[in-house]
Coordinates of C-alpha atoms and ligand atoms in Angstrom, one line a residue:
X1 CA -6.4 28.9 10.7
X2 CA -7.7 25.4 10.3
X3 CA -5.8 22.6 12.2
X4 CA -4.4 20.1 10.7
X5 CA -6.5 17.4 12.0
X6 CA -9.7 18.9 10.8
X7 CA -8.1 19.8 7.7
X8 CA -7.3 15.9 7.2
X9 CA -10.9 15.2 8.3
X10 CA -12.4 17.8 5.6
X11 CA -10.4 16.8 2.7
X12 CA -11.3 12.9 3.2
X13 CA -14.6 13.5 3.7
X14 CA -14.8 15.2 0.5
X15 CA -12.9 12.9 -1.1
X16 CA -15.0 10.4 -3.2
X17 CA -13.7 6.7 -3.7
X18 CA -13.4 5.6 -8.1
X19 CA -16.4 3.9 -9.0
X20 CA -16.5 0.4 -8.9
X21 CA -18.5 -0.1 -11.7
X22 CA -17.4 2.6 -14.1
X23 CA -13.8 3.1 -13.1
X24 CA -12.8 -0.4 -13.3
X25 CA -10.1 -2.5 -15.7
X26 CA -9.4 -5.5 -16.1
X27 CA -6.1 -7.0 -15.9
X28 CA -3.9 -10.5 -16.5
X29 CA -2.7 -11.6 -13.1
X30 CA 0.7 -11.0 -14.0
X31 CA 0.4 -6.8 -14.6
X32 CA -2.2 -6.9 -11.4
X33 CA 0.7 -6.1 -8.7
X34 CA 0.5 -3.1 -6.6
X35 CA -3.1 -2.2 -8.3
X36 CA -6.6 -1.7 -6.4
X37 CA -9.0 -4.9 -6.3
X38 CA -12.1 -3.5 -7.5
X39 CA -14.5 -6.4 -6.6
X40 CA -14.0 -9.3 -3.9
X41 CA -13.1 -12.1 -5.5
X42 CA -14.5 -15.5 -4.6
X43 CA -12.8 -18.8 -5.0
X44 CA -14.0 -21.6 -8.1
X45 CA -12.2 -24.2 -5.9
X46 CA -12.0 -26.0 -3.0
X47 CA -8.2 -25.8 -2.0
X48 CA -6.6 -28.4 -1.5
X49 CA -8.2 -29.2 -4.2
X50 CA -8.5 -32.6 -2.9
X51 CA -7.2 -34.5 0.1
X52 CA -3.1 -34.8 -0.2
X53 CA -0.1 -35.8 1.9
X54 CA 2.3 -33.0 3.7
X55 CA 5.4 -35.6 3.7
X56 CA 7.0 -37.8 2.9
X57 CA 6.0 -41.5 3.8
X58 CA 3.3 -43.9 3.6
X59 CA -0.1 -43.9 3.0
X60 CA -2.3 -46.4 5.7
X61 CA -5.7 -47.3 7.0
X62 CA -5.4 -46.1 10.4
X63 CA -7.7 -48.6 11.5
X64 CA -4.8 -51.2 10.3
X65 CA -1.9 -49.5 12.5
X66 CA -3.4 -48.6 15.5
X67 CA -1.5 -50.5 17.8
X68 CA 2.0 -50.0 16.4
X69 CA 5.0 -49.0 18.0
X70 CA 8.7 -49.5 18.0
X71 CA 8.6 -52.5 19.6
X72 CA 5.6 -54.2 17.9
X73 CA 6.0 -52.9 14.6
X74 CA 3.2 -53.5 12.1
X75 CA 3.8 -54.9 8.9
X76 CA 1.5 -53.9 5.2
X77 CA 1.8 -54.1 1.7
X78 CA 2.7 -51.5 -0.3
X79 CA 0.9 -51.8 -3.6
X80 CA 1.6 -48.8 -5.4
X81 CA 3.8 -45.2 -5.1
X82 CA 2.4 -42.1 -5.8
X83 CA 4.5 -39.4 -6.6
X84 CA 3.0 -35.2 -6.6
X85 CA 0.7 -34.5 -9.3
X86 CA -0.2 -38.3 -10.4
X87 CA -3.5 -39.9 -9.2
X88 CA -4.1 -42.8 -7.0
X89 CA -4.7 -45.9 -9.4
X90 CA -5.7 -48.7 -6.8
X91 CA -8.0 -48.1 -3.3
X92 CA -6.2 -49.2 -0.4
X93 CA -7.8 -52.5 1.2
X94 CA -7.2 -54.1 4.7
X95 CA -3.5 -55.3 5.4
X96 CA -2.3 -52.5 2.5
X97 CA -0.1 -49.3 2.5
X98 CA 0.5 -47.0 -0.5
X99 CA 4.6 -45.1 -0.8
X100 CA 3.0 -41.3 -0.9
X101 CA 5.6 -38.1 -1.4
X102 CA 5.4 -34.7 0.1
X103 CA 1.9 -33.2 -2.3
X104 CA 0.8 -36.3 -3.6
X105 CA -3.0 -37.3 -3.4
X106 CA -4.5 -39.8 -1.0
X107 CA -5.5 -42.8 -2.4
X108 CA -9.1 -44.0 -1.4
X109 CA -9.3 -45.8 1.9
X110 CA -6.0 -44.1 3.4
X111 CA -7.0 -42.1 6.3
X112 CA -3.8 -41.3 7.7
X113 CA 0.2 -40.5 6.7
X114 CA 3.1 -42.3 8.7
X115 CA 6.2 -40.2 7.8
X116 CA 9.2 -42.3 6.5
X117 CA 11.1 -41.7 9.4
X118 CA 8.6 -44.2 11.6
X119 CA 8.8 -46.5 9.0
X120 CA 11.3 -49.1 8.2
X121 CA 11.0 -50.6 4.4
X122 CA 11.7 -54.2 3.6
X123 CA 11.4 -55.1 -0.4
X124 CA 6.7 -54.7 -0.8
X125 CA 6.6 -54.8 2.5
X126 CA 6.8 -51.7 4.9
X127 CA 6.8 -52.0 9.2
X128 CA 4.7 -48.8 10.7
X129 CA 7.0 -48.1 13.9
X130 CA 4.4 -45.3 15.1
X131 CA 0.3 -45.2 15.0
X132 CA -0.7 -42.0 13.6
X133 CA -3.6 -39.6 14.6
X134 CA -6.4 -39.4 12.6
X135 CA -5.8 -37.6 9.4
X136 CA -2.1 -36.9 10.5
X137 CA -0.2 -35.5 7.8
X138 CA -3.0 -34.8 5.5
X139 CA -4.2 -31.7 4.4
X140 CA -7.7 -31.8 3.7
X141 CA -9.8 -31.1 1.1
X142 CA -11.0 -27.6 0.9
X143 CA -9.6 -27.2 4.3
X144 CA -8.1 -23.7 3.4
X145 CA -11.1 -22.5 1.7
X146 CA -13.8 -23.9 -0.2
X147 CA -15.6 -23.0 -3.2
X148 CA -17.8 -19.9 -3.1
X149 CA -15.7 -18.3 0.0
X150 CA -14.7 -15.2 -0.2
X151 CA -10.8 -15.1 -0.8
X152 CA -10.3 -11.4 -0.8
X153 CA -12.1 -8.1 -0.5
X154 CA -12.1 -5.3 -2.5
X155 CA -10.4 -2.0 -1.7
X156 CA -7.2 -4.3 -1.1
X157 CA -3.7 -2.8 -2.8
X158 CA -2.7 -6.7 -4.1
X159 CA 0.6 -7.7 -2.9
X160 CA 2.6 -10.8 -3.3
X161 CA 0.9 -12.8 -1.1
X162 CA -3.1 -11.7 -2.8
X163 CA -1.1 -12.4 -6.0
X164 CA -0.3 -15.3 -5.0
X165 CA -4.1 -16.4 -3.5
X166 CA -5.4 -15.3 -7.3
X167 CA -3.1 -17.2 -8.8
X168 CA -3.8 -20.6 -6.9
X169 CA -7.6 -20.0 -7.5
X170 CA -7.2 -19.9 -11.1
X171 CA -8.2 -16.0 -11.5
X172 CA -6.4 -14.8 -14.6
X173 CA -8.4 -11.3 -15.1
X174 CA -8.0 -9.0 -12.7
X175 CA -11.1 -5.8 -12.0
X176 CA -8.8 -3.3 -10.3
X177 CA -9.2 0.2 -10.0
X178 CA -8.4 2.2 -13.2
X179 CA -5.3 4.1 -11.6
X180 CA -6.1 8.2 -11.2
X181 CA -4.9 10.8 -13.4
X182 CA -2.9 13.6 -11.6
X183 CA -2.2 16.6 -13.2
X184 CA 0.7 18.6 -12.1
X185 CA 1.7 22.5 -12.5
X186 CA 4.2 24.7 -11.3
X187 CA 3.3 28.5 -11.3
X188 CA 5.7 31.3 -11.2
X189 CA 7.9 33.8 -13.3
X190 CA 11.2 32.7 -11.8
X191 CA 10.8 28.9 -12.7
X192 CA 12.5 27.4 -15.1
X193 CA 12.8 23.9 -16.5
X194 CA 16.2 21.5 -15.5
X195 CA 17.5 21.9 -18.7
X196 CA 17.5 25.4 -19.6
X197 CA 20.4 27.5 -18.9
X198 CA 19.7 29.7 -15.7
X199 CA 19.1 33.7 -15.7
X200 CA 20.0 35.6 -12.9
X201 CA 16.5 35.6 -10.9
X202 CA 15.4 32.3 -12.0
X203 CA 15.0 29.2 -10.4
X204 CA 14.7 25.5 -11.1
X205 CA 11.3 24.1 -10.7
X206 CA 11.8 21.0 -8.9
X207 CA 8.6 20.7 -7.2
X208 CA 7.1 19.3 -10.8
X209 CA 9.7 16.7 -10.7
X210 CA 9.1 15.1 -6.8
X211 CA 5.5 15.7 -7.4
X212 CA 5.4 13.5 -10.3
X213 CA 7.5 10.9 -8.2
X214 CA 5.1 11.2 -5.1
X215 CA 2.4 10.5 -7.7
X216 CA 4.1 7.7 -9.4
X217 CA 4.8 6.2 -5.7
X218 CA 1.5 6.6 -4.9
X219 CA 0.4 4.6 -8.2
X220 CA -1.6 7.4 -10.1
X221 CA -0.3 8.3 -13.2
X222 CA 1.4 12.1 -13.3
X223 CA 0.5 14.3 -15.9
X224 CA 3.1 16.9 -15.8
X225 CA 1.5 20.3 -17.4
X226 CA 4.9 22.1 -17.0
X227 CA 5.7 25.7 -15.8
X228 CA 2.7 28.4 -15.8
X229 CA 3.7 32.3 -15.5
X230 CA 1.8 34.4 -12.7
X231 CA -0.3 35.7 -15.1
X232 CA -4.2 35.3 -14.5
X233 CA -5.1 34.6 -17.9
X234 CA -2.2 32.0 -18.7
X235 CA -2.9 30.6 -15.0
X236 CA -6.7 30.4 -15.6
X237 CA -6.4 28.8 -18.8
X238 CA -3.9 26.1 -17.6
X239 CA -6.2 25.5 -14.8
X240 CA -9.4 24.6 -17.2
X241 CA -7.5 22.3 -18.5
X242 CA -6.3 20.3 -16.2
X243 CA -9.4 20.4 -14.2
X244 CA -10.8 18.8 -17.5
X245 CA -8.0 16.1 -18.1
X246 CA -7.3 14.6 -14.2
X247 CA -9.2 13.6 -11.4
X248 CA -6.9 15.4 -8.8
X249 CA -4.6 18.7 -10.1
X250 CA -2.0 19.5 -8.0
X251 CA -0.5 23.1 -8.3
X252 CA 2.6 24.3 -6.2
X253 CA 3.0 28.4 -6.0
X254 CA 1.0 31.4 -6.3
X255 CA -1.3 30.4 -3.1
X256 CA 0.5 33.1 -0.2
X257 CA -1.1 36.3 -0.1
X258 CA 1.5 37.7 -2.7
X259 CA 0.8 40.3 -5.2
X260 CA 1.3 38.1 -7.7
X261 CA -0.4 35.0 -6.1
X262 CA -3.6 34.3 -8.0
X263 CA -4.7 30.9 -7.7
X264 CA -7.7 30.9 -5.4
X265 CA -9.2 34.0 -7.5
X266 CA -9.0 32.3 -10.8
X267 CA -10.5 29.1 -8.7
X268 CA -13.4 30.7 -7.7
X269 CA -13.8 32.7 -11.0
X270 CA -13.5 29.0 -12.4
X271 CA -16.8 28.1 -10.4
X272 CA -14.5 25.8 -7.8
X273 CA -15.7 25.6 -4.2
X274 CA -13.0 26.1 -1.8
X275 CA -12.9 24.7 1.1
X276 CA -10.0 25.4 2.5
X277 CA -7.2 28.4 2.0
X278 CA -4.7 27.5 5.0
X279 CA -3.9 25.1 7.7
X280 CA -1.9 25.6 10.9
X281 CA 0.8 23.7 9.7
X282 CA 4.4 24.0 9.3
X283 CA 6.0 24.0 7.2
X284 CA 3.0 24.9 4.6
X285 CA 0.5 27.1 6.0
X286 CA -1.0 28.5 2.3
X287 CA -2.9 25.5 1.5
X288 CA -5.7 25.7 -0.8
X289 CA -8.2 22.7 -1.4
X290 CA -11.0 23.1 -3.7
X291 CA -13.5 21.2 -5.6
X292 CA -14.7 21.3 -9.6
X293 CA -17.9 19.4 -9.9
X294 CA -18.1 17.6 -13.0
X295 CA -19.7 19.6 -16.0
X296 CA -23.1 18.4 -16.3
X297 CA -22.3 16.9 -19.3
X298 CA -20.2 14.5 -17.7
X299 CA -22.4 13.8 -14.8
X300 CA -21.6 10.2 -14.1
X301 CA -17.5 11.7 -13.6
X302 CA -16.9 12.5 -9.8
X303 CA -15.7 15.8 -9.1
X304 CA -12.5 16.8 -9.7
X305 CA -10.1 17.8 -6.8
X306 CA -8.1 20.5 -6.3
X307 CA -5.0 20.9 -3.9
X308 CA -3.0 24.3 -4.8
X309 CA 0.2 23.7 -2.9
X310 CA 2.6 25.9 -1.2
X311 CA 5.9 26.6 -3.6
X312 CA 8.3 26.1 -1.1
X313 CA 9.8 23.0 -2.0
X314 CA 10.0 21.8 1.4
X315 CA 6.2 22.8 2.3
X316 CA 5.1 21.2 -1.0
X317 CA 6.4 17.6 -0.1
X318 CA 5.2 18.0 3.3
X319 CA 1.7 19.0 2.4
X320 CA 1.6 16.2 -0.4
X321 CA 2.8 13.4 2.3
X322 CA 0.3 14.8 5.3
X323 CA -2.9 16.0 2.8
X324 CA -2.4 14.5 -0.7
X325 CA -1.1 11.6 0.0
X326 CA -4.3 10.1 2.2
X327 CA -6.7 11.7 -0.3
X328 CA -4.8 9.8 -3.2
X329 CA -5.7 6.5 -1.2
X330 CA -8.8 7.2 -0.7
X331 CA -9.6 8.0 -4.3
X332 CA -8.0 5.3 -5.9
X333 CA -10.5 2.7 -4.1
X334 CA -8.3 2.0 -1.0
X335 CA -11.1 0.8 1.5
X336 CA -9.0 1.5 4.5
X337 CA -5.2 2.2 5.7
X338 CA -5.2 5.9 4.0
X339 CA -3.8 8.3 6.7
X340 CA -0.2 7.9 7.6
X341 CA 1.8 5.7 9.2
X342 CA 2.8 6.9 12.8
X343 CA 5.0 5.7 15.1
X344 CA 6.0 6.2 18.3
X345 CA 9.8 7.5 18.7
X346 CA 12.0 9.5 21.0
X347 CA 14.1 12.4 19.9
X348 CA 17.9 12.1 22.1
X349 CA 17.8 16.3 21.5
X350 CA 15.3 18.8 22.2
X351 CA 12.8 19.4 19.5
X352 CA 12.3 23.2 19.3
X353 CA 8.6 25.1 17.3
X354 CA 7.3 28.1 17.6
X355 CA 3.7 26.8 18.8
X356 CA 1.6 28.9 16.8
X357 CA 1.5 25.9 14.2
X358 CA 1.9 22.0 14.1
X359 CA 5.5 21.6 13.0
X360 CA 6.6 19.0 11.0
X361 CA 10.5 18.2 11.7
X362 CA 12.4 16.3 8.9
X363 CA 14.6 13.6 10.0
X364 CA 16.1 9.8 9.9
X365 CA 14.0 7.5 12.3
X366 CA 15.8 4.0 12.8
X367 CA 14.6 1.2 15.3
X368 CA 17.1 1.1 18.4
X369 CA 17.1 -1.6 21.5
X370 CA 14.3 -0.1 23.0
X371 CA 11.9 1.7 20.1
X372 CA 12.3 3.9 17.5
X373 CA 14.9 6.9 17.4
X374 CA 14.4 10.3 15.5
X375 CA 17.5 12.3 14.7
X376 CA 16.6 15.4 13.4
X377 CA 18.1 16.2 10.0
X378 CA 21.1 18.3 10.4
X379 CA 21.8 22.0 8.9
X380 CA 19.5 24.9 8.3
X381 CA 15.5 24.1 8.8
X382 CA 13.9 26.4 6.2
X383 CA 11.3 25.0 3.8
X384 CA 13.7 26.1 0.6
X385 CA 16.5 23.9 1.9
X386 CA 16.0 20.4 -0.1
X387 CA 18.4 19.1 0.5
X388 CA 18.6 18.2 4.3
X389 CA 15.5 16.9 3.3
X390 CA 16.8 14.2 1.4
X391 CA 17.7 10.8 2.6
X392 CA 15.2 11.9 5.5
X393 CA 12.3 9.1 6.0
X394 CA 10.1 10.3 8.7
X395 CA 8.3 13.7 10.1
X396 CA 8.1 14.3 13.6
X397 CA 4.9 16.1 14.9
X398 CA 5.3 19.2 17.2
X399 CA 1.7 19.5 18.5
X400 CA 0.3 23.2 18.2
X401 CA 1.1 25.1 21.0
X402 CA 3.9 23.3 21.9
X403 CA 7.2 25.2 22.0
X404 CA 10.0 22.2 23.0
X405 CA 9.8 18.4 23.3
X406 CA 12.1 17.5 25.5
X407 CA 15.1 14.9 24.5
X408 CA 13.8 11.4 25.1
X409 CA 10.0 12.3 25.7
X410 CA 7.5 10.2 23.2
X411 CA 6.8 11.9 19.9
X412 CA 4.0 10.8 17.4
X413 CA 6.5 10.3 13.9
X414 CA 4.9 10.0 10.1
X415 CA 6.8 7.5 8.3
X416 CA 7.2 8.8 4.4
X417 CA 5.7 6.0 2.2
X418 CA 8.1 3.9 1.3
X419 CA 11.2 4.8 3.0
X420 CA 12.1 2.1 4.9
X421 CA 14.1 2.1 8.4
X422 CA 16.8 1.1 9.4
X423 CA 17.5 -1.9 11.9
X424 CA 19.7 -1.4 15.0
Ligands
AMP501 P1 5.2 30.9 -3.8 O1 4.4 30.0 -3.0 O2 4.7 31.0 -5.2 O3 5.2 32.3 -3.1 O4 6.6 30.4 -3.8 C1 7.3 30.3 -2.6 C2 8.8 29.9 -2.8 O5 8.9 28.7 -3.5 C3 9.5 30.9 -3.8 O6 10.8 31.1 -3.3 C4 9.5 30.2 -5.1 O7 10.6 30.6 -5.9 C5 9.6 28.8 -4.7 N1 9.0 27.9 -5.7 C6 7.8 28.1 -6.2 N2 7.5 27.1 -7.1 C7 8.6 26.3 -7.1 C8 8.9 25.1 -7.9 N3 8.0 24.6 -8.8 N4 10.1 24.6 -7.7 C9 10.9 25.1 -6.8 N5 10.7 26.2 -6.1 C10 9.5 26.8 -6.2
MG502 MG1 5.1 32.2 -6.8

């Protein structure tokens, strides 16, 4: 059985990145949030966009001031006050100081800001109590960045702060990634949709549901294709075509070595190449990943991938956050940051696996005086029990061939995206 590391490794590697040429839109600033920057973005501007005051005082020729001081305070002329956003009208000559608030442009011949508090104002006239440093209080022209430079690159999800970066450089549209397609299936006899009344045997097919939120998390768009039977021909068909409508399908069932578990048949009689068919993980050891390459048709589409995960509900979530999850990333033009975020914690029980398999252990992780703290979630551990699963935000990793991690030893924990943790 494939360990999970190399399985990570392998599915990555095969993993292509959308194309930044064909798979690009392009947005108004204010829908980009959260999306993929598909190109770097340079600035138009220098910024500041010209040479302005960061308080509130008076504008001076340092040149004029350069002996002042409490006791032999220097006295100018103030010929003019510029408030932020107006521009200078007059140049400031020998002898002469111009009122400037917080923002405000320099006028020509100012070198330098006194702040109002080293000031003391008499009618036109203003004493300078302080001399300033050369260019003190002014930020400088193209002193943050200057036209041409490179503001951000792409491969960047754009957060408030890049928002805020393209906003200030007067970029309006927006190349991100176009977001990926995801179809979703759920295969089996016993499943059942939420609303349908429940026949002994049957099940509700929740995996459909958290899959769809996963891939809504993960910003793709879910295409849920609903429930399949296990029957080869339905199961093929329903295959086709969402290997022919998404650029990832995720299936959940039908992947153990049941009698009734036919997916990696029909995707080999499909023409997929699989590349994997388990990983020694738990839970989730039937894992099958597989490839479609595009029809030749469609030559310029990259090939369509293929995870068929375990039905377990449990194993299906866990597989998406350790496998899917990093692939999705990766696919949808993240340039970096796609494998999860670990942590180091400490567990104040024993951590118990069975060593043939690396064992993920549900749990609450929460930041304590000295690091992070994993409780294990309480009640039965089975991969069919959901719900000590939920209102769990972290995995702890039980190495393969490990059989007990002993209460307080250092354990390597996966934070779930987006599950934030708790402060002491
Ligand atoms: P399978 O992998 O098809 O053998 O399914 C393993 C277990 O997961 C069985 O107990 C199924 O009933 C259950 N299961 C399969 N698919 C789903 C689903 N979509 N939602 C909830 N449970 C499921
Ligand atoms: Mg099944």
């Amino acid at each position: 059985m494939l360990p999970v590391s190399e399985a990570e490794t392998q599915i990555l590697n095969l993993t292509q990145p959308l194309d930044a040429d064909r798979d690009v839109e392009w947005l108004p600033l204010s829908a980009a949030a959260g999306r993929i920057l598909a190109r770097p973005i340079s600035s138009s501007l220098d910024f500041p966009h010209w040479d302005n005051s960061s308080m509130d005082g008076y504008a001076v020729r340092r040149a004029d001031v350069a002996t002042s001081s409490p006791d032999t305070p220097i006295a100018l002329t103030v010929i003019e006050e510029i408030p932020a956003g107006y521009r200078p009208q007059q140049t400031l000559q020998p002898g002469q100081a111009a009122r400037i608030l917080t923002g405000a442009m320099m006028p020509p011949g100012a070198d330098a800001v006194v702040m109002q508090e080293e000031t003391r104002r008499e009618g036109d006239r203003v004493y300078i109590l302080a001399a300033p440093a050369p260019h003190q209080f002014v930020r400088r022209r193209g002193e943050f960045y200057r036209a041409g430079d490179r503001l951000l690159p792409a491969g960047i999800r754009l957060g408030a702060a890049e928002i805020a970066v393209l906003a200030a450089a007067q970029c309006v549209n927006i190349p991100v990634y176009r977001r990926l397609r995801v179809a979703i299936l759920s295969t089996g006899d016993e499943l059942v949709s939420p609303e349908q009344p429940l026949q002994p045997g049957q099940i509700v097919d929740s995996n459909q549901y958290a899959l769809a939120a996963l891939v809504a998390e993960a910003g793709a768009e879910p295409l849920m294709l609903g429930i399949v039977p296990d029957q080869p021909e339905a199961l093929q068909t329903a295959i086709a075509q969402a290997v022919s409508s998404a650029d990832v399908v995720l299936s959940s069932g039908g992947v153990s070595v049941g009698d009734y578990d036919y997916v990696d048949r029909l995707l080999e009689s499909l023409g997929a190449t699989i590349h994997i068919r388990a990983i020694a993980i738990k839970p989730g050891k039937p894992l099958t990943f597989a490839t479609f390459n595009a029809a030749p048709a469609a030559q310029a589409q990259s090939p369509t991938a293929y995870f068929g995960l375990p039905g377990n509900p449990v194993s299906a979530l866990v597989t998406f956050w350790r496998f899917v999850l990093p692939a999705l990333r990766k696919q949808s033009g993240l340039s970096a940051g796609w494998g999860p975020a670990w942590l180091w914690g400490r567990s104040p029980h024993d951590l118990k696996a069975d060593g043939k398999r690396e064992t993920y252990l549900w749990g609450t992780l929460r930041m304590t005086e000295d690091g992070y703290e994993f409780s294990q979630s309480p009640g039965s551990f089975s991969s069919g029990n959901l719900i000590n699963l939920a209102q769990t935000n972290a995995l702890a990793q039980v190495p393969l061939g490990q059989t007990q991690i002993v209460a307080g030893t250092p354990i390597r924990v996966m934070q779930m995206d987006a599950r934030a943790i708790a402060l002491p």
